[in-house]
């Protein structure tokens, strides 16, 4: 079979017919909390409620179902940070195909276990490499050696067309409810989702502005399209937003995004964490970091969307509960509520009481107090963590700490020290 190198809205329509009896038509929900917060009408496309808790099932099933009999008989492979893997596993089980799935060793255990659950005896899992791009290389070598078919998570028009079916669902529901969307926000990793969605929206809702949202630590599409006008490979990426942390976007997705995406946002990983916590506490939505990207974008686009109608694609809900402590920590750091210092602490009775009285505000809290070493009988080097009641008190806190120990080190501003000590 000759693989196509372009995708059209017609391809999305064909994919919709191909997958509609397998994929769940997820809700398009009006969100009262976000609408009130941003003085606009916010709808959420709830792909976190998909069978595999992400949109990836759409593209995986579509790309696999079009393979000929010979290709299916030899088996399929894929590389994935977790969600595409679940889509491939689900499809392999449904179509009774052999699948070998490559995932980074850093993939959250929750996603690995879900792949095992959906694929059962049809799937073999190989954990290799620290990033998606590392495991991709291994997967391609294995695919070639075993004459199998590689199911690309984004750089394949059938994958892209499958992802675009959620845009068709959005517009079908919008037509029924007589809604017109001014903006659509969606995450960008390798570009499969935004390519499929923007292709379909450009044809059927051209007035809708398409806003692509990337994690600041892995903004490979922005760097490729806006900065360098060619596909580039990022040397270093922050892997926290694992579902969207891709060092190199696809050639096909790059060309589509250049045509149809209107703007790009790069969201700090800490802001994403704040959104995850907000969505959970206010809306009872469990979003993974990549799934929360589109909602995070509203804060940075709030002046543009006043009294407008917008839709955010909540692209996934595969969040490992064991990550919540890290998510809370990153959020507090981003919101400037949690601060760490190294300082020389007097070794005498009453020193801690003096620190609490002279340095902390009445509602501030010490969250960490650890001796690195006692340098002498008079002083000891201490790591101290302080959580503020109000982030606006930071400058006063720094002033008070300087008064207590002029030689203190503010760890928040030193990523290496933070990673080493905290």
CSV table of C-alpha atoms in Angstrom, one decimal:
chain,number,residue,atom,x,y,z
A,1,UNK,CA,0.0,0.0,0.0
A,2,UNK,CA,1.3,3.4,-1.0
A,3,UNK,CA,1.1,5.8,1.9
A,4,UNK,CA,-0.4,9.2,1.2
A,5,UNK,CA,1.6,12.4,2.2
A,6,UNK,CA,-1.4,14.8,2.4
A,7,UNK,CA,-4.6,14.8,4.4
A,8,UNK,CA,-7.9,16.4,3.5
A,9,UNK,CA,-11.3,17.0,5.2
A,10,UNK,CA,-12.6,14.1,3.1
A,11,UNK,CA,-10.0,11.8,4.6
A,12,UNK,CA,-11.4,12.8,8.0
A,13,UNK,CA,-14.9,12.0,6.9
A,14,UNK,CA,-13.8,8.6,5.6
A,15,UNK,CA,-12.0,7.9,8.9
A,16,UNK,CA,-15.1,8.9,10.8
A,17,UNK,CA,-17.2,6.2,9.0
A,18,UNK,CA,-14.4,3.7,9.6
A,19,UNK,CA,-14.0,4.2,13.3
A,20,UNK,CA,-17.4,5.4,14.5
A,21,UNK,CA,-18.6,2.0,15.7
A,22,UNK,CA,-15.4,1.4,17.7
A,23,UNK,CA,-14.5,4.8,19.2
A,24,UNK,CA,-16.6,6.6,21.8
A,25,UNK,CA,-18.2,9.8,20.7
A,26,UNK,CA,-17.0,11.9,23.6
A,27,UNK,CA,-19.1,14.7,25.2
A,28,UNK,CA,-18.8,18.3,24.2
A,29,UNK,CA,-19.5,20.0,27.6
A,30,UNK,CA,-20.3,23.6,28.5
A,31,UNK,CA,-18.0,24.5,31.4
A,32,UNK,CA,-19.7,26.9,33.8
A,33,UNK,CA,-16.6,27.4,36.0
A,34,UNK,CA,-14.2,28.3,33.1
A,35,UNK,CA,-16.9,30.4,31.3
A,36,UNK,CA,-17.4,32.5,34.4
A,37,UNK,CA,-13.7,32.8,35.2
A,38,UNK,CA,-12.8,34.1,31.7
A,39,UNK,CA,-16.1,35.9,30.8
A,40,UNK,CA,-16.7,33.8,27.7
A,41,UNK,CA,-18.4,30.6,26.7
A,42,UNK,CA,-16.0,27.6,27.2
A,43,UNK,CA,-16.8,24.1,25.9
A,44,UNK,CA,-14.6,21.1,26.7
A,45,UNK,CA,-14.2,18.2,24.2
A,46,UNK,CA,-13.8,15.4,26.8
A,47,UNK,CA,-11.3,13.0,25.1
A,48,UNK,CA,-10.2,12.1,28.6
A,49,UNK,CA,-13.5,10.0,28.6
A,50,UNK,CA,-12.5,8.0,25.5
A,51,UNK,CA,-12.2,4.2,26.0
A,52,UNK,CA,-8.5,4.5,26.4
A,53,UNK,CA,-8.8,7.9,28.1
A,54,UNK,CA,-7.2,9.8,25.2
A,55,UNK,CA,-7.9,10.8,21.6
A,56,UNK,CA,-5.1,8.5,20.4
A,57,UNK,CA,-7.5,5.5,19.8
A,58,UNK,CA,-9.0,7.4,16.8
A,59,UNK,CA,-5.7,7.7,14.9
A,60,UNK,CA,-4.4,4.3,15.8
A,61,UNK,CA,-7.5,2.4,14.8
A,62,UNK,CA,-7.9,4.3,11.5
A,63,UNK,CA,-4.2,3.8,10.6
A,64,UNK,CA,-4.3,0.1,11.4
A,65,UNK,CA,-7.7,-0.7,9.9
A,66,UNK,CA,-6.6,0.5,6.4
A,67,UNK,CA,-3.6,-2.0,6.3
A,68,UNK,CA,-3.9,-4.8,3.8
A,69,UNK,CA,-4.2,-8.5,4.9
A,70,UNK,CA,-0.5,-9.2,4.4
A,71,UNK,CA,0.6,-6.3,6.5
A,72,UNK,CA,-1.8,-7.2,9.2
A,73,UNK,CA,-0.6,-10.8,9.3
A,74,UNK,CA,3.0,-9.7,9.9
A,75,UNK,CA,2.1,-7.6,12.9
A,76,UNK,CA,2.4,-4.0,13.8
A,77,UNK,CA,4.8,-1.9,16.0
A,78,UNK,CA,4.7,1.6,17.5
A,79,UNK,CA,6.6,4.0,19.7
A,80,UNK,CA,4.7,6.0,22.2
A,81,UNK,CA,4.9,7.9,25.5
A,82,UNK,CA,1.8,6.0,26.6
A,83,UNK,CA,-1.4,7.1,25.0
A,84,UNK,CA,-0.8,6.1,21.4
A,85,UNK,CA,0.4,2.8,22.8
A,86,UNK,CA,-3.0,2.3,24.4
A,87,UNK,CA,-4.7,3.0,21.2
A,88,UNK,CA,-2.6,0.5,19.3
A,89,UNK,CA,-3.0,-2.1,22.0
A,90,UNK,CA,-6.8,-1.7,22.0
A,91,UNK,CA,-6.9,-2.0,18.2
A,92,UNK,CA,-4.6,-5.0,18.2
A,93,UNK,CA,-6.9,-6.8,20.6
A,94,UNK,CA,-10.0,-5.8,18.6
A,95,UNK,CA,-8.6,-6.9,15.3
A,96,UNK,CA,-6.6,-9.9,16.7
A,97,UNK,CA,-3.2,-8.6,15.5
A,98,UNK,CA,0.3,-9.1,17.0
A,99,UNK,CA,1.7,-5.8,18.3
A,100,UNK,CA,5.1,-4.9,19.7
A,101,UNK,CA,4.9,-1.6,21.5
A,102,UNK,CA,8.0,0.5,22.4
A,103,UNK,CA,7.7,3.0,25.3
A,104,UNK,CA,10.4,5.1,27.1
A,105,UNK,CA,11.6,3.7,30.4
A,106,UNK,CA,10.3,7.0,32.0
A,107,UNK,CA,6.7,6.2,31.0
A,108,UNK,CA,4.4,6.4,34.1
A,109,UNK,CA,3.6,2.9,35.4
A,110,UNK,CA,-0.1,3.7,35.1
A,111,UNK,CA,0.2,4.0,31.3
A,112,UNK,CA,2.3,0.8,31.0
A,113,UNK,CA,-0.3,-1.1,32.9
A,114,UNK,CA,-3.1,0.3,30.8
A,115,UNK,CA,-1.3,-0.9,27.6
A,116,UNK,CA,-1.0,-4.4,29.1
A,117,UNK,CA,-4.7,-4.3,30.1
A,118,UNK,CA,-6.0,-3.2,26.6
A,119,UNK,CA,-3.6,-5.4,24.6
A,120,UNK,CA,-3.6,-8.5,26.8
A,121,UNK,CA,-1.9,-11.5,25.0
A,122,UNK,CA,-1.8,-9.6,21.6
A,123,UNK,CA,0.8,-7.1,22.8
A,124,UNK,CA,4.5,-7.2,23.8
A,125,UNK,CA,5.9,-4.2,25.6
A,126,UNK,CA,9.5,-3.0,25.2
A,127,UNK,CA,10.7,-0.2,27.6
A,128,UNK,CA,13.7,1.5,26.1
A,129,UNK,CA,15.3,5.0,26.0
A,130,UNK,CA,14.7,8.0,28.2
A,131,UNK,CA,12.5,9.9,25.8
A,132,UNK,CA,10.0,9.2,23.0
A,133,UNK,CA,12.5,10.1,20.4
A,134,UNK,CA,15.0,7.5,21.9
A,135,UNK,CA,12.5,4.7,21.9
A,136,UNK,CA,11.3,5.7,18.4
A,137,UNK,CA,14.8,4.9,17.0
A,138,UNK,CA,14.7,1.4,18.6
A,139,UNK,CA,11.2,0.8,17.3
A,140,UNK,CA,12.1,1.6,13.7
A,141,UNK,CA,15.1,-0.7,13.8
A,142,UNK,CA,13.0,-3.6,15.2
A,143,UNK,CA,10.2,-3.0,12.6
A,144,UNK,CA,12.7,-3.2,9.8
A,145,UNK,CA,14.4,-6.3,11.1
A,146,UNK,CA,11.1,-8.1,11.6
A,147,UNK,CA,9.3,-6.9,8.5
A,148,UNK,CA,6.4,-5.5,10.5
A,149,UNK,CA,4.4,-2.3,9.9
A,150,UNK,CA,5.1,0.8,12.0
A,151,UNK,CA,2.1,2.8,13.1
A,152,UNK,CA,3.4,6.3,13.5
A,153,UNK,CA,1.8,8.3,16.4
A,154,UNK,CA,1.6,11.5,14.3
A,155,UNK,CA,3.5,11.5,11.0
A,156,UNK,CA,1.0,9.4,9.0
A,157,UNK,CA,-2.1,10.8,7.2
A,158,UNK,CA,-4.3,8.0,8.4
A,159,UNK,CA,-3.3,8.7,12.0
A,160,UNK,CA,-3.9,12.4,11.4
A,161,UNK,CA,-7.3,11.8,9.8
A,162,UNK,CA,-8.4,9.6,12.7
A,163,UNK,CA,-7.5,12.4,15.2
A,164,UNK,CA,-9.4,14.8,13.1
A,165,UNK,CA,-12.7,12.9,13.7
A,166,UNK,CA,-13.0,14.6,17.0
A,167,UNK,CA,-13.3,17.9,15.1
A,168,UNK,CA,-16.1,16.4,13.1
A,169,UNK,CA,-17.9,15.4,16.3
A,170,UNK,CA,-17.4,18.9,17.7
A,171,UNK,CA,-19.0,20.5,14.6
A,172,UNK,CA,-21.9,18.0,14.4
A,173,UNK,CA,-22.8,18.8,18.0
A,174,UNK,CA,-22.3,22.5,17.5
A,175,UNK,CA,-24.7,22.5,14.5
A,176,UNK,CA,-27.2,20.7,16.6
A,177,UNK,CA,-26.9,23.3,19.4
A,178,UNK,CA,-26.5,26.2,17.0
A,179,UNK,CA,-23.0,27.1,18.4
A,180,UNK,CA,-20.2,28.8,16.4
A,181,UNK,CA,-16.7,28.6,17.8
A,182,UNK,CA,-14.4,31.6,17.6
A,183,UNK,CA,-11.4,29.7,19.0
A,184,UNK,CA,-10.3,26.1,19.3
A,185,UNK,CA,-7.4,25.2,21.6
A,186,UNK,CA,-5.5,21.9,21.3
A,187,UNK,CA,-2.2,20.5,22.5
A,188,UNK,CA,0.7,19.9,20.2
A,189,UNK,CA,3.2,17.1,20.7
A,190,UNK,CA,4.2,15.6,17.4
A,191,UNK,CA,1.4,17.5,15.7
A,192,UNK,CA,-1.1,14.7,14.8
A,193,UNK,CA,-4.0,16.0,16.8
A,194,UNK,CA,-3.7,19.7,15.8
A,195,UNK,CA,-3.1,18.7,12.1
A,196,UNK,CA,-6.3,16.6,11.9
A,197,UNK,CA,-8.4,19.1,13.8
A,198,UNK,CA,-7.1,22.1,11.9
A,199,UNK,CA,-7.5,20.5,8.5
A,200,UNK,CA,-11.2,19.7,9.2
A,201,UNK,CA,-12.0,23.0,10.9
A,202,UNK,CA,-10.4,24.9,8.0
A,203,UNK,CA,-12.8,23.3,5.6
A,204,UNK,CA,-15.9,23.3,7.6
A,205,UNK,CA,-15.5,26.2,10.1
A,206,UNK,CA,-12.9,28.5,8.6
A,207,UNK,CA,-13.8,31.4,10.9
A,208,UNK,CA,-12.6,29.4,14.0
A,209,UNK,CA,-9.1,30.4,15.0
A,210,UNK,CA,-6.9,27.3,15.8
A,211,UNK,CA,-4.5,27.8,18.7
A,212,UNK,CA,-1.8,25.2,19.2
A,213,UNK,CA,-0.5,24.8,22.8
A,214,UNK,CA,2.9,23.3,23.7
A,215,UNK,CA,4.8,22.8,26.9
A,216,UNK,CA,7.5,25.4,27.2
A,217,UNK,CA,10.1,22.8,27.7
A,218,UNK,CA,9.3,21.0,24.5
A,219,UNK,CA,8.0,23.5,22.0
A,220,UNK,CA,9.3,21.8,18.9
A,221,UNK,CA,6.5,22.9,16.6
A,222,UNK,CA,6.8,26.5,17.5
A,223,UNK,CA,10.6,26.3,17.0
A,224,UNK,CA,10.1,24.6,13.7
A,225,UNK,CA,7.3,26.7,12.2
A,226,UNK,CA,7.7,30.1,13.7
A,227,UNK,CA,11.4,30.4,14.5
A,228,UNK,CA,13.3,28.4,11.9
A,229,UNK,CA,10.7,27.6,9.2
A,230,UNK,CA,11.9,24.0,8.9
A,231,UNK,CA,11.6,20.9,11.0
A,232,UNK,CA,14.2,21.0,13.7
A,233,UNK,CA,15.2,18.6,16.5
A,234,UNK,CA,15.4,20.1,20.0
A,235,UNK,CA,18.6,19.1,21.8
A,236,UNK,CA,17.0,19.2,25.3
A,237,UNK,CA,13.4,18.8,26.3
A,238,UNK,CA,11.5,18.8,29.7
A,239,UNK,CA,9.8,15.4,29.8
A,240,UNK,CA,7.2,16.3,32.4
A,241,UNK,CA,4.3,16.8,30.0
A,242,UNK,CA,5.0,13.3,28.7
A,243,UNK,CA,2.1,13.2,26.2
A,244,UNK,CA,3.4,16.3,24.4
A,245,UNK,CA,7.2,16.2,25.0
A,246,UNK,CA,8.5,15.5,21.5
A,247,UNK,CA,11.9,16.7,20.3
A,248,UNK,CA,11.0,16.5,16.6
A,249,UNK,CA,7.6,17.0,15.0
A,250,UNK,CA,6.6,15.1,11.8
A,251,UNK,CA,7.3,16.4,8.3
A,252,UNK,CA,3.6,15.9,7.4
A,253,UNK,CA,2.3,17.6,10.5
A,254,UNK,CA,4.8,20.5,10.0
A,255,UNK,CA,3.4,21.2,6.6
A,256,UNK,CA,-0.2,21.0,7.7
A,257,UNK,CA,0.3,23.1,10.8
A,258,UNK,CA,2.1,25.8,8.8
A,259,UNK,CA,-1.1,26.2,6.7
A,260,UNK,CA,-3.9,26.0,9.2
A,261,UNK,CA,-2.8,26.9,12.8
A,262,UNK,CA,-3.3,30.6,13.6
A,263,UNK,CA,-1.2,30.9,16.8
A,264,UNK,CA,1.1,29.0,19.1
A,265,UNK,CA,1.4,29.2,22.9
A,266,UNK,CA,4.2,27.8,25.0
A,267,UNK,CA,2.9,27.0,28.5
A,268,UNK,CA,5.2,26.7,31.5
A,269,UNK,CA,5.0,23.2,33.1
A,270,UNK,CA,4.2,24.8,36.4
A,271,UNK,CA,1.2,26.5,34.9
A,272,UNK,CA,0.0,23.2,33.6
A,273,UNK,CA,0.3,21.7,37.0
A,274,UNK,CA,-1.9,24.5,38.5
A,275,UNK,CA,-4.5,23.8,35.8
A,276,UNK,CA,-4.5,20.1,36.6
A,277,UNK,CA,-5.2,20.8,40.3
A,278,UNK,CA,-7.8,23.5,39.4
A,279,UNK,CA,-9.6,21.1,37.0
A,280,UNK,CA,-9.6,18.4,39.7
A,281,UNK,CA,-10.8,20.6,42.6
A,282,UNK,CA,-13.3,22.8,40.7
A,283,UNK,CA,-14.6,20.5,37.9
A,284,UNK,CA,-13.7,16.9,39.1
A,285,UNK,CA,-11.8,16.3,35.9
A,286,UNK,CA,-8.7,14.2,36.1
A,287,UNK,CA,-6.5,15.5,33.3
A,288,UNK,CA,-3.0,14.4,32.5
A,289,UNK,CA,-0.4,17.2,31.8
A,290,UNK,CA,-0.9,17.1,28.0
A,291,UNK,CA,-4.6,16.9,28.5
A,292,UNK,CA,-4.6,20.1,30.6
A,293,UNK,CA,-2.5,22.2,28.1
A,294,UNK,CA,-5.5,23.5,26.2
A,295,UNK,CA,-7.2,24.7,29.3
A,296,UNK,CA,-4.0,26.2,30.6
A,297,UNK,CA,-3.9,28.4,27.5
A,298,UNK,CA,-7.1,30.2,28.4
A,299,UNK,CA,-5.2,32.2,31.1
A,300,UNK,CA,-2.7,33.5,28.5
A,301,UNK,CA,-5.4,34.2,25.9
A,302,UNK,CA,-8.0,35.7,28.3
A,303,UNK,CA,-7.9,39.2,26.8
A,304,UNK,CA,-8.7,37.7,23.3
A,305,UNK,CA,-11.6,35.4,24.3
A,306,UNK,CA,-13.8,37.8,26.3
A,307,UNK,CA,-17.4,37.2,25.3
A,308,UNK,CA,-16.2,34.7,22.7
A,309,UNK,CA,-17.1,31.1,22.3
A,310,UNK,CA,-14.2,28.7,22.6
A,311,UNK,CA,-13.6,24.9,22.7
A,312,UNK,CA,-10.7,23.2,24.5
A,313,UNK,CA,-9.7,19.7,23.6
A,314,UNK,CA,-9.0,17.8,26.9
A,315,UNK,CA,-6.9,15.3,25.1
A,316,UNK,CA,-6.2,12.8,27.8
A,317,UNK,CA,-6.8,11.7,31.3
A,318,UNK,CA,-4.1,9.1,31.9
A,319,UNK,CA,-2.6,10.7,35.0
A,320,UNK,CA,-0.7,8.5,37.4
A,321,UNK,CA,-1.9,9.3,41.0
A,322,UNK,CA,1.7,8.8,42.2
A,323,UNK,CA,2.6,12.0,40.3
A,324,UNK,CA,0.3,14.3,42.2
A,325,UNK,CA,2.9,15.2,44.8
A,326,UNK,CA,5.2,16.4,42.0
A,327,UNK,CA,2.3,18.2,40.3
A,328,UNK,CA,1.5,20.1,43.5
A,329,UNK,CA,5.1,21.0,44.1
A,330,UNK,CA,5.6,22.3,40.5
A,331,UNK,CA,2.4,24.3,40.9
A,332,UNK,CA,3.4,25.9,44.2
A,333,UNK,CA,6.8,26.8,42.7
A,334,UNK,CA,5.2,28.4,39.6
A,335,UNK,CA,2.7,30.3,41.7
A,336,UNK,CA,5.6,31.6,43.8
A,337,UNK,CA,4.1,30.1,46.9
A,338,UNK,CA,6.9,27.7,47.9
A,339,UNK,CA,10.5,28.8,48.4
A,340,UNK,CA,13.8,27.0,49.4
A,341,UNK,CA,16.9,28.5,50.9
A,342,UNK,CA,20.3,27.3,52.1
A,343,UNK,CA,21.4,29.3,55.1
A,344,UNK,CA,23.7,29.2,58.1
A,345,UNK,CA,21.7,28.5,61.1
A,346,UNK,CA,22.9,29.4,64.6
A,347,UNK,CA,23.5,26.4,66.9
A,348,UNK,CA,22.0,27.9,70.1
A,349,UNK,CA,18.7,27.6,72.0
A,350,UNK,CA,15.9,29.8,70.6
A,351,UNK,CA,17.4,30.2,67.1
A,352,UNK,CA,14.5,28.4,65.4
A,353,UNK,CA,12.0,30.5,67.4
A,354,UNK,CA,13.8,33.6,66.4
A,355,UNK,CA,13.7,32.6,62.7
A,356,UNK,CA,10.0,31.9,62.9
A,357,UNK,CA,9.2,35.2,64.6
A,358,UNK,CA,11.6,37.4,62.6
A,359,UNK,CA,11.5,35.9,59.1
A,360,UNK,CA,8.1,34.3,58.6
A,361,UNK,CA,4.7,35.9,58.2
A,362,UNK,CA,1.9,34.9,60.6
A,363,UNK,CA,0.3,32.5,58.0
A,364,UNK,CA,3.6,31.2,56.4
A,365,UNK,CA,4.7,27.6,57.1
A,366,UNK,CA,8.0,25.7,57.2
A,367,UNK,CA,7.7,22.7,55.0
A,368,UNK,CA,11.3,21.5,55.0
A,369,UNK,CA,14.1,21.8,57.6
A,370,UNK,CA,17.2,19.7,56.9
A,371,UNK,CA,20.8,20.0,58.1
A,372,UNK,CA,23.3,19.5,55.3
A,373,UNK,CA,26.1,19.6,57.8
A,374,UNK,CA,27.0,21.2,61.1
A,375,UNK,CA,30.0,23.3,60.1
A,376,UNK,CA,31.1,24.1,63.7
A,377,UNK,CA,29.7,24.3,67.2
A,378,UNK,CA,28.3,27.7,66.4
A,379,UNK,CA,26.5,27.2,63.0
A,380,UNK,CA,25.0,24.6,60.8
A,381,UNK,CA,24.1,24.7,57.1
A,382,UNK,CA,20.4,24.1,56.6
A,383,UNK,CA,18.0,23.7,53.7
A,384,UNK,CA,14.7,25.3,54.6
A,385,UNK,CA,11.5,25.2,52.7
A,386,UNK,CA,8.9,27.9,53.2
A,387,UNK,CA,5.3,28.0,51.9
A,388,UNK,CA,3.8,31.5,51.8
A,389,UNK,CA,0.2,32.4,52.4
A,390,UNK,CA,0.4,35.1,49.7
A,391,UNK,CA,2.9,35.1,46.8
A,392,UNK,CA,3.0,38.9,47.1
A,393,UNK,CA,5.0,38.5,50.3
A,394,UNK,CA,8.0,37.0,48.5
A,395,UNK,CA,10.1,40.2,48.5
A,396,UNK,CA,9.5,40.7,52.2
A,397,UNK,CA,10.5,37.1,52.8
A,398,UNK,CA,13.7,37.5,50.8
A,399,UNK,CA,14.5,40.7,52.8
A,400,UNK,CA,13.9,38.9,56.1
A,401,UNK,CA,16.1,35.9,55.1
A,402,UNK,CA,18.9,38.3,54.0
A,403,UNK,CA,18.7,40.0,57.4
A,404,UNK,CA,18.9,36.6,59.2
A,405,UNK,CA,21.8,35.3,57.0
A,406,UNK,CA,23.3,37.7,54.3
A,407,UNK,CA,25.1,34.7,52.8
A,408,UNK,CA,22.0,32.6,52.1
A,409,UNK,CA,21.4,30.9,48.7
A,410,UNK,CA,17.9,31.1,47.1
A,411,UNK,CA,17.5,27.6,45.7
A,412,UNK,CA,14.5,28.4,43.5
A,413,UNK,CA,16.7,30.3,41.1
A,414,UNK,CA,19.2,27.5,40.7
A,415,UNK,CA,17.7,24.5,38.8
A,416,UNK,CA,20.8,22.3,39.4
A,417,UNK,CA,20.7,22.9,43.1
A,418,UNK,CA,17.0,22.3,43.3
A,419,UNK,CA,17.3,19.0,41.4
A,420,UNK,CA,20.2,17.9,43.6
A,421,UNK,CA,18.8,18.9,47.0
A,422,UNK,CA,15.0,19.0,46.8
